[in-house]
Amino acid sequence: MAEVRVERTGDGFQAVNARGARVAIGDGDTEGAFTPVELLLAALGGCELVTVEPLTAKRGHRMARLAATVQADKVATSTLGTITLTYDVELPEGDDAAEDVLKAVAARVHERYCTVGEALREPKKVEQVV
């Protein structure tokens, strides 16, 4: 089970996990804080990269740089348009197969193995208990 606690702080909100990691959450004007939509985008990018990294490295192709930018426009109140994840990669020097391996692994991760991406593609029931 995945679980985080979101709580009000003196200057906004924060998410806390069971391991004690904290992320500041704000409304877009709060210095040093992510908005909830930014956290969603970070979750998608993080999910893909932390899944791609070990799979490419296991195949002997550790990227010199592996990063991504995740973007989405708000197209209506409470509605995001298409989310675009753009990889920023520096291939390992002298590794002619790395690009093909990265592309194949990243495609599989995007289509099947990123839990966050899957949750965004397929409708999920979200329950609220007050």
PDB file of N, CA and C in Angstrom, residues 23-96:
ATOM      1  N   VAL A  23       7.567  17.081   1.442  1.00  0.00           N
ATOM      2  CA  VAL A  23       7.495  17.932   0.259  1.00  0.00           C
ATOM      3  C   VAL A  23       6.527  19.066   0.575  1.00  0.00           C
ATOM      4  N   ALA A  24       6.993  20.299   0.406  1.00  0.00           N
ATOM      5  CA  ALA A  24       6.134  21.461   0.638  1.00  0.00           C
ATOM      6  C   ALA A  24       5.155  21.618  -0.520  1.00  0.00           C
ATOM      7  N   ILE A  25       3.910  21.925  -0.183  1.00  0.00           N
ATOM      8  CA  ILE A  25       2.849  22.104  -1.168  1.00  0.00           C
ATOM      9  C   ILE A  25       2.241  23.488  -0.973  1.00  0.00           C
ATOM     10  N   GLY A  26       2.056  24.216  -2.073  1.00  0.00           N
ATOM     11  CA  GLY A  26       1.468  25.545  -1.996  1.00  0.00           C
ATOM     12  C   GLY A  26       0.541  25.794  -3.167  1.00  0.00           C
ATOM     13  N   ASP A  27       0.139  27.044  -3.294  1.00  0.00           N
ATOM     14  CA  ASP A  27      -0.847  27.411  -4.307  1.00  0.00           C
ATOM     15  C   ASP A  27      -0.234  28.036  -5.557  1.00  0.00           C
ATOM     16  N   GLY A  28       1.067  28.003  -5.689  1.00  0.00           N
ATOM     17  CA  GLY A  28       1.735  28.619  -6.828  1.00  0.00           C
ATOM     18  C   GLY A  28       2.413  29.915  -6.453  1.00  0.00           C
ATOM     19  N   ASP A  29       2.010  30.508  -5.335  1.00  0.00           N
ATOM     20  CA  ASP A  29       2.650  31.723  -4.852  1.00  0.00           C
ATOM     21  C   ASP A  29       3.561  31.446  -3.656  1.00  0.00           C
ATOM     22  N   THR A  30       3.534  30.225  -3.144  1.00  0.00           N
ATOM     23  CA  THR A  30       4.322  29.864  -1.974  1.00  0.00           C
ATOM     24  C   THR A  30       5.750  29.538  -2.397  1.00  0.00           C
ATOM     25  N   GLU A  31       6.703  30.320  -1.911  1.00  0.00           N
ATOM     26  CA  GLU A  31       8.111  30.128  -2.242  1.00  0.00           C
ATOM     27  C   GLU A  31       8.587  28.754  -1.753  1.00  0.00           C
ATOM     28  N   GLY A  32       9.318  28.047  -2.620  1.00  0.00           N
ATOM     29  CA  GLY A  32       9.906  26.773  -2.223  1.00  0.00           C
ATOM     30  C   GLY A  32       8.927  25.615  -2.127  1.00  0.00           C
ATOM     31  N   ALA A  33       7.748  25.760  -2.724  1.00  0.00           N
ATOM     32  CA  ALA A  33       6.737  24.705  -2.640  1.00  0.00           C
ATOM     33  C   ALA A  33       6.259  24.309  -4.033  1.00  0.00           C
ATOM     34  N   PHE A  34       5.867  23.050  -4.159  1.00  0.00           N
ATOM     35  CA  PHE A  34       5.242  22.548  -5.378  1.00  0.00           C
ATOM     36  C   PHE A  34       3.740  22.778  -5.314  1.00  0.00           C
ATOM     37  N   THR A  35       3.108  23.037  -6.453  1.00  0.00           N
ATOM     38  CA  THR A  35       1.649  23.002  -6.504  1.00  0.00           C
ATOM     39  C   THR A  35       1.241  21.530  -6.616  1.00  0.00           C
ATOM     40  N   PRO A  36      -0.006  21.197  -6.309  1.00  0.00           N
ATOM     41  CA  PRO A  36      -0.441  19.811  -6.480  1.00  0.00           C
ATOM     42  C   PRO A  36      -0.264  19.300  -7.915  1.00  0.00           C
ATOM     43  N   VAL A  37      -0.507  20.141  -8.912  1.00  0.00           N
ATOM     44  CA  VAL A  37      -0.332  19.705 -10.304  1.00  0.00           C
ATOM     45  C   VAL A  37       1.143  19.442 -10.589  1.00  0.00           C
ATOM     46  N   GLU A  38       2.035  20.277 -10.087  1.00  0.00           N
ATOM     47  CA  GLU A  38       3.464  20.032 -10.261  1.00  0.00           C
ATOM     48  C   GLU A  38       3.881  18.707  -9.618  1.00  0.00           C
ATOM     49  N   LEU A  39       3.302  18.390  -8.471  1.00  0.00           N
ATOM     50  CA  LEU A  39       3.597  17.103  -7.834  1.00  0.00           C
ATOM     51  C   LEU A  39       3.130  15.940  -8.692  1.00  0.00           C
ATOM     52  N   LEU A  40       1.980  16.090  -9.321  1.00  0.00           N
ATOM     53  CA  LEU A  40       1.483  15.050 -10.223  1.00  0.00           C
ATOM     54  C   LEU A  40       2.457  14.843 -11.381  1.00  0.00           C
ATOM     55  N   LEU A  41       2.911  15.943 -11.973  1.00  0.00           N
ATOM     56  CA  LEU A  41       3.856  15.854 -13.084  1.00  0.00           C
ATOM     57  C   LEU A  41       5.187  15.251 -12.621  1.00  0.00           C
ATOM     58  N   ALA A  42       5.641  15.658 -11.430  1.00  0.00           N
ATOM     59  CA  ALA A  42       6.880  15.100 -10.876  1.00  0.00           C
ATOM     60  C   ALA A  42       6.728  13.605 -10.611  1.00  0.00           C
ATOM     61  N   ALA A  43       5.552  13.200 -10.148  1.00  0.00           N
ATOM     62  CA  ALA A  43       5.312  11.777  -9.895  1.00  0.00           C
ATOM     63  C   ALA A  43       5.416  10.974 -11.181  1.00  0.00           C
ATOM     64  N   LEU A  44       4.872  11.488 -12.263  1.00  0.00           N
ATOM     65  CA  LEU A  44       4.948  10.792 -13.542  1.00  0.00           C
ATOM     66  C   LEU A  44       6.394  10.712 -14.029  1.00  0.00           C
ATOM     67  N   GLY A  45       7.080  11.834 -14.040  1.00  0.00           N
ATOM     68  CA  GLY A  45       8.472  11.837 -14.485  1.00  0.00           C
ATOM     69  C   GLY A  45       9.347  10.960 -13.602  1.00  0.00           C
ATOM     70  N   GLY A  46       9.141  11.054 -12.305  1.00  0.00           N
ATOM     71  CA  GLY A  46       9.917  10.234 -11.381  1.00  0.00           C
ATOM     72  C   GLY A  46       9.655   8.758 -11.575  1.00  0.00           C
ATOM     73  N   CYS A  47       8.404   8.398 -11.759  1.00  0.00           N
ATOM     74  CA  CYS A  47       8.034   6.998 -11.958  1.00  0.00           C
ATOM     75  C   CYS A  47       8.721   6.437 -13.202  1.00  0.00           C
ATOM     76  N   GLU A  48       8.669   7.177 -14.287  1.00  0.00           N
ATOM     77  CA  GLU A  48       9.292   6.687 -15.519  1.00  0.00           C
ATOM     78  C   GLU A  48      10.813   6.580 -15.357  1.00  0.00           C
ATOM     79  N   LEU A  49      11.455   7.603 -14.831  1.00  0.00           N
ATOM     80  CA  LEU A  49      12.916   7.588 -14.753  1.00  0.00           C
ATOM     81  C   LEU A  49      13.442   6.549 -13.769  1.00  0.00           C
ATOM     82  N   VAL A  50      12.797   6.409 -12.605  1.00  0.00           N
ATOM     83  CA  VAL A  50      13.308   5.422 -11.642  1.00  0.00           C
ATOM     84  C   VAL A  50      13.038   3.997 -12.107  1.00  0.00           C
ATOM     85  N   THR A  51      12.177   3.833 -13.109  1.00  0.00           N
ATOM     86  CA  THR A  51      11.950   2.515 -13.695  1.00  0.00           C
ATOM     87  C   THR A  51      12.880   2.293 -14.880  1.00  0.00           C
ATOM     88  N   VAL A  52      13.096   3.306 -15.704  1.00  0.00           N
ATOM     89  CA  VAL A  52      13.978   3.194 -16.870  1.00  0.00           C
ATOM     90  C   VAL A  52      15.433   2.995 -16.445  1.00  0.00           C
ATOM     91  N   GLU A  53      15.884   3.740 -15.456  1.00  0.00           N
ATOM     92  CA  GLU A  53      17.303   3.719 -15.051  1.00  0.00           C
ATOM     93  C   GLU A  53      17.825   2.308 -14.763  1.00  0.00           C
ATOM     94  N   PRO A  54      17.211   1.561 -13.852  1.00  0.00           N
ATOM     95  CA  PRO A  54      17.787   0.235 -13.572  1.00  0.00           C
ATOM     96  C   PRO A  54      17.660  -0.736 -14.743  1.00  0.00           C
ATOM     97  N   LEU A  55      16.631  -0.571 -15.562  1.00  0.00           N
ATOM     98  CA  LEU A  55      16.453  -1.482 -16.690  1.00  0.00           C
ATOM     99  C   LEU A  55      17.496  -1.258 -17.783  1.00  0.00           C
ATOM    100  N   THR A  56      17.843  -0.004 -18.043  1.00  0.00           N
ATOM    101  CA  THR A  56      18.892   0.248 -19.043  1.00  0.00           C
ATOM    102  C   THR A  56      20.264  -0.116 -18.467  1.00  0.00           C
ATOM    103  N   ALA A  57      20.484   0.206 -17.197  1.00  0.00           N
ATOM    104  CA  ALA A  57      21.774  -0.116 -16.570  1.00  0.00           C
ATOM    105  C   ALA A  57      21.988  -1.624 -16.507  1.00  0.00           C
ATOM    106  N   LYS A  58      20.929  -2.360 -16.212  1.00  0.00           N
ATOM    107  CA  LYS A  58      21.010  -3.824 -16.142  1.00  0.00           C
ATOM    108  C   LYS A  58      21.413  -4.421 -17.491  1.00  0.00           C
ATOM    109  N   ARG A  59      21.060  -3.735 -18.560  1.00  0.00           N
ATOM    110  CA  ARG A  59      21.421  -4.191 -19.899  1.00  0.00           C
ATOM    111  C   ARG A  59      22.803  -3.672 -20.317  1.00  0.00           C
ATOM    112  N   GLY A  60      23.498  -3.016 -19.375  1.00  0.00           N
ATOM    113  CA  GLY A  60      24.852  -2.546 -19.649  1.00  0.00           C
ATOM    114  C   GLY A  60      24.942  -1.182 -20.289  1.00  0.00           C
ATOM    115  N   HIS A  61      23.865  -0.396 -20.198  1.00  0.00           N
ATOM    116  CA  HIS A  61      23.833   0.918 -20.851  1.00  0.00           C
ATOM    117  C   HIS A  61      23.396   1.978 -19.846  1.00  0.00           C
ATOM    118  N   ARG A  62      24.308   2.399 -18.979  1.00  0.00           N
ATOM    119  CA  ARG A  62      23.991   3.440 -17.998  1.00  0.00           C
ATOM    120  C   ARG A  62      24.188   4.791 -18.667  1.00  0.00           C
ATOM    121  N   MET A  63      23.107   5.563 -18.748  1.00  0.00           N
ATOM    122  CA  MET A  63      23.156   6.864 -19.404  1.00  0.00           C
ATOM    123  C   MET A  63      24.047   7.818 -18.605  1.00  0.00           C
ATOM    124  N   ALA A  64      24.804   8.655 -19.297  1.00  0.00           N
ATOM    125  CA  ALA A  64      25.642   9.653 -18.625  1.00  0.00           C
ATOM    126  C   ALA A  64      24.759  10.699 -17.943  1.00  0.00           C
ATOM    127  N   ARG A  65      23.627  11.018 -18.545  1.00  0.00           N
ATOM    128  CA  ARG A  65      22.625  11.914 -17.938  1.00  0.00           C
ATOM    129  C   ARG A  65      21.264  11.351 -18.300  1.00  0.00           C
ATOM    130  N   LEU A  66      20.388  11.284 -17.310  1.00  0.00           N
ATOM    131  CA  LEU A  66      19.022  10.828 -17.542  1.00  0.00           C
ATOM    132  C   LEU A  66      18.097  11.760 -16.770  1.00  0.00           C
ATOM    133  N   ALA A  67      17.360  12.577 -17.511  1.00  0.00           N
ATOM    134  CA  ALA A  67      16.434  13.541 -16.920  1.00  0.00           C
ATOM    135  C   ALA A  67      15.213  13.640 -17.827  1.00  0.00           C
ATOM    136  N   ALA A  68      14.189  14.305 -17.343  1.00  0.00           N
ATOM    137  CA  ALA A  68      12.988  14.512 -18.162  1.00  0.00           C
ATOM    138  C   ALA A  68      12.289  15.780 -17.711  1.00  0.00           C
ATOM    139  N   THR A  69      11.624  16.411 -18.654  1.00  0.00           N
ATOM    140  CA  THR A  69      10.748  17.541 -18.366  1.00  0.00           C
ATOM    141  C   THR A  69       9.326  17.070 -18.630  1.00  0.00           C
ATOM    142  N   VAL A  70       8.440  17.341 -17.686  1.00  0.00           N
ATOM    143  CA  VAL A  70       7.049  16.924 -17.821  1.00  0.00           C
ATOM    144  C   VAL A  70       6.188  18.176 -17.830  1.00  0.00           C
ATOM    145  N   GLN A  71       5.343  18.313 -18.861  1.00  0.00           N
ATOM    146  CA  GLN A  71       4.540  19.522 -19.033  1.00  0.00           C
ATOM    147  C   GLN A  71       3.081  19.175 -19.309  1.00  0.00           C
ATOM    148  N   ALA A  72       2.197  20.067 -18.874  1.00  0.00           N
ATOM    149  CA  ALA A  72       0.776  19.960 -19.206  1.00  0.00           C
ATOM    150  C   ALA A  72       0.164  21.349 -19.098  1.00  0.00           C
ATOM    151  N   ASP A  73      -0.754  21.628 -19.980  1.00  0.00           N
ATOM    152  CA  ASP A  73      -1.506  22.878 -19.914  1.00  0.00           C
ATOM    153  C   ASP A  73      -2.843  22.615 -19.255  1.00  0.00           C
ATOM    154  N   LYS A  74      -3.302  23.600 -18.502  1.00  0.00           N
ATOM    155  CA  LYS A  74      -4.653  23.532 -17.965  1.00  0.00           C
ATOM    156  C   LYS A  74      -5.578  24.016 -19.077  1.00  0.00           C
ATOM    157  N   VAL A  75      -6.489  23.159 -19.513  1.00  0.00           N
ATOM    158  CA  VAL A  75      -7.345  23.493 -20.644  1.00  0.00           C
ATOM    159  C   VAL A  75      -8.729  23.965 -20.217  1.00  0.00           C
ATOM    160  N   ALA A  76      -9.070  23.737 -18.970  1.00  0.00           N
ATOM    161  CA  ALA A  76     -10.331  24.208 -18.403  1.00  0.00           C
ATOM    162  C   ALA A  76     -10.178  24.145 -16.888  1.00  0.00           C
ATOM    163  N   THR A  77     -11.119  24.692 -16.178  1.00  0.00           N
ATOM    164  CA  THR A  77     -11.075  24.623 -14.722  1.00  0.00           C
ATOM    165  C   THR A  77     -10.969  23.168 -14.306  1.00  0.00           C
ATOM    166  N   SER A  78      -9.968  22.855 -13.517  1.00  0.00           N
ATOM    167  CA  SER A  78      -9.738  21.504 -12.992  1.00  0.00           C
ATOM    168  C   SER A  78      -9.511  20.450 -14.068  1.00  0.00           C
ATOM    169  N   THR A  79      -9.039  20.850 -15.250  1.00  0.00           N
ATOM    170  CA  THR A  79      -8.802  19.888 -16.329  1.00  0.00           C
ATOM    171  C   THR A  79      -7.452  20.148 -16.991  1.00  0.00           C
ATOM    172  N   LEU A  80      -6.619  19.110 -17.031  1.00  0.00           N
ATOM    173  CA  LEU A  80      -5.348  19.192 -17.739  1.00  0.00           C
ATOM    174  C   LEU A  80      -5.519  18.640 -19.139  1.00  0.00           C
ATOM    175  N   GLY A  81      -4.769  19.207 -20.070  1.00  0.00           N
ATOM    176  CA  GLY A  81      -4.719  18.654 -21.415  1.00  0.00           C
ATOM    177  C   GLY A  81      -3.692  17.533 -21.450  1.00  0.00           C
ATOM    178  N   THR A  82      -3.192  17.249 -22.616  1.00  0.00           N
ATOM    179  CA  THR A  82      -2.208  16.190 -22.786  1.00  0.00           C
ATOM    180  C   THR A  82      -0.965  16.476 -21.953  1.00  0.00           C
ATOM    181  N   ILE A  83      -0.492  15.458 -21.270  1.00  0.00           N
ATOM    182  CA  ILE A  83       0.748  15.552 -20.499  1.00  0.00           C
ATOM    183  C   ILE A  83       1.877  15.049 -21.401  1.00  0.00           C
ATOM    184  N   THR A  84       2.930  15.852 -21.534  1.00  0.00           N
ATOM    185  CA  THR A  84       4.066  15.499 -22.381  1.00  0.00           C
ATOM    186  C   THR A  84       5.304  15.312 -21.524  1.00  0.00           C
ATOM    187  N   LEU A  85       5.944  14.157 -21.680  1.00  0.00           N
ATOM    188  CA  LEU A  85       7.178  13.853 -20.980  1.00  0.00           C
ATOM    189  C   LEU A  85       8.291  13.816 -22.022  1.00  0.00           C
ATOM    190  N   THR A  86       9.269  14.711 -21.881  1.00  0.00           N
ATOM    191  CA  THR A  86      10.365  14.817 -22.833  1.00  0.00           C
ATOM    192  C   THR A  86      11.667  14.427 -22.151  1.00  0.00           C
ATOM    193  N   TYR A  87      12.304  13.384 -22.666  1.00  0.00           N
ATOM    194  CA  TYR A  87      13.564  12.921 -22.095  1.00  0.00           C
ATOM    195  C   TYR A  87      14.699  13.863 -22.459  1.00  0.00           C
ATOM    196  N   ASP A  88      15.625  14.029 -21.523  1.00  0.00           N
ATOM    197  CA  ASP A  88      16.868  14.775 -21.717  1.00  0.00           C
ATOM    198  C   ASP A  88      17.981  13.797 -21.337  1.00  0.00           C
ATOM    199  N   VAL A  89      18.666  13.270 -22.342  1.00  0.00           N
ATOM    200  CA  VAL A  89      19.599  12.171 -22.119  1.00  0.00           C
ATOM    201  C   VAL A  89      20.953  12.486 -22.727  1.00  0.00           C
ATOM    202  N   GLU A  90      21.987  12.111 -22.020  1.00  0.00           N
ATOM    203  CA  GLU A  90      23.330  12.084 -22.599  1.00  0.00           C
ATOM    204  C   GLU A  90      23.733  10.615 -22.630  1.00  0.00           C
ATOM    205  N   LEU A  91      23.960  10.127 -23.824  1.00  0.00           N
ATOM    206  CA  LEU A  91      24.310   8.719 -23.994  1.00  0.00           C
ATOM    207  C   LEU A  91      25.735   8.464 -23.492  1.00  0.00           C
ATOM    208  N   PRO A  92      25.993   7.244 -23.039  1.00  0.00           N
ATOM    209  CA  PRO A  92      27.357   6.926 -22.616  1.00  0.00           C
ATOM    210  C   PRO A  92      28.307   6.960 -23.808  1.00  0.00           C
ATOM    211  N   GLU A  93      29.451   7.549 -23.609  1.00  0.00           N
ATOM    212  CA  GLU A  93      30.430   7.692 -24.686  1.00  0.00           C
ATOM    213  C   GLU A  93      30.861   6.322 -25.206  1.00  0.00           C
ATOM    214  N   GLY A  94      30.863   6.188 -26.529  1.00  0.00           N
ATOM    215  CA  GLY A  94      31.323   4.956 -27.159  1.00  0.00           C
ATOM    216  C   GLY A  94      30.343   3.796 -27.116  1.00  0.00           C
ATOM    217  N   ASP A  95      29.126   4.029 -26.662  1.00  0.00           N
ATOM    218  CA  ASP A  95      28.126   2.953 -26.564  1.00  0.00           C
ATOM    219  C   ASP A  95      27.115   3.126 -27.697  1.00  0.00           C
ATOM    220  N   ASP A  96      27.367   2.482 -28.816  1.00  0.00           N
ATOM    221  CA  ASP A  96      26.538   2.648 -30.006  1.00  0.00           C
ATOM    222  C   ASP A  96      25.130   2.072 -29.855  1.00  0.00           C
TER     223      ASP A  96
END
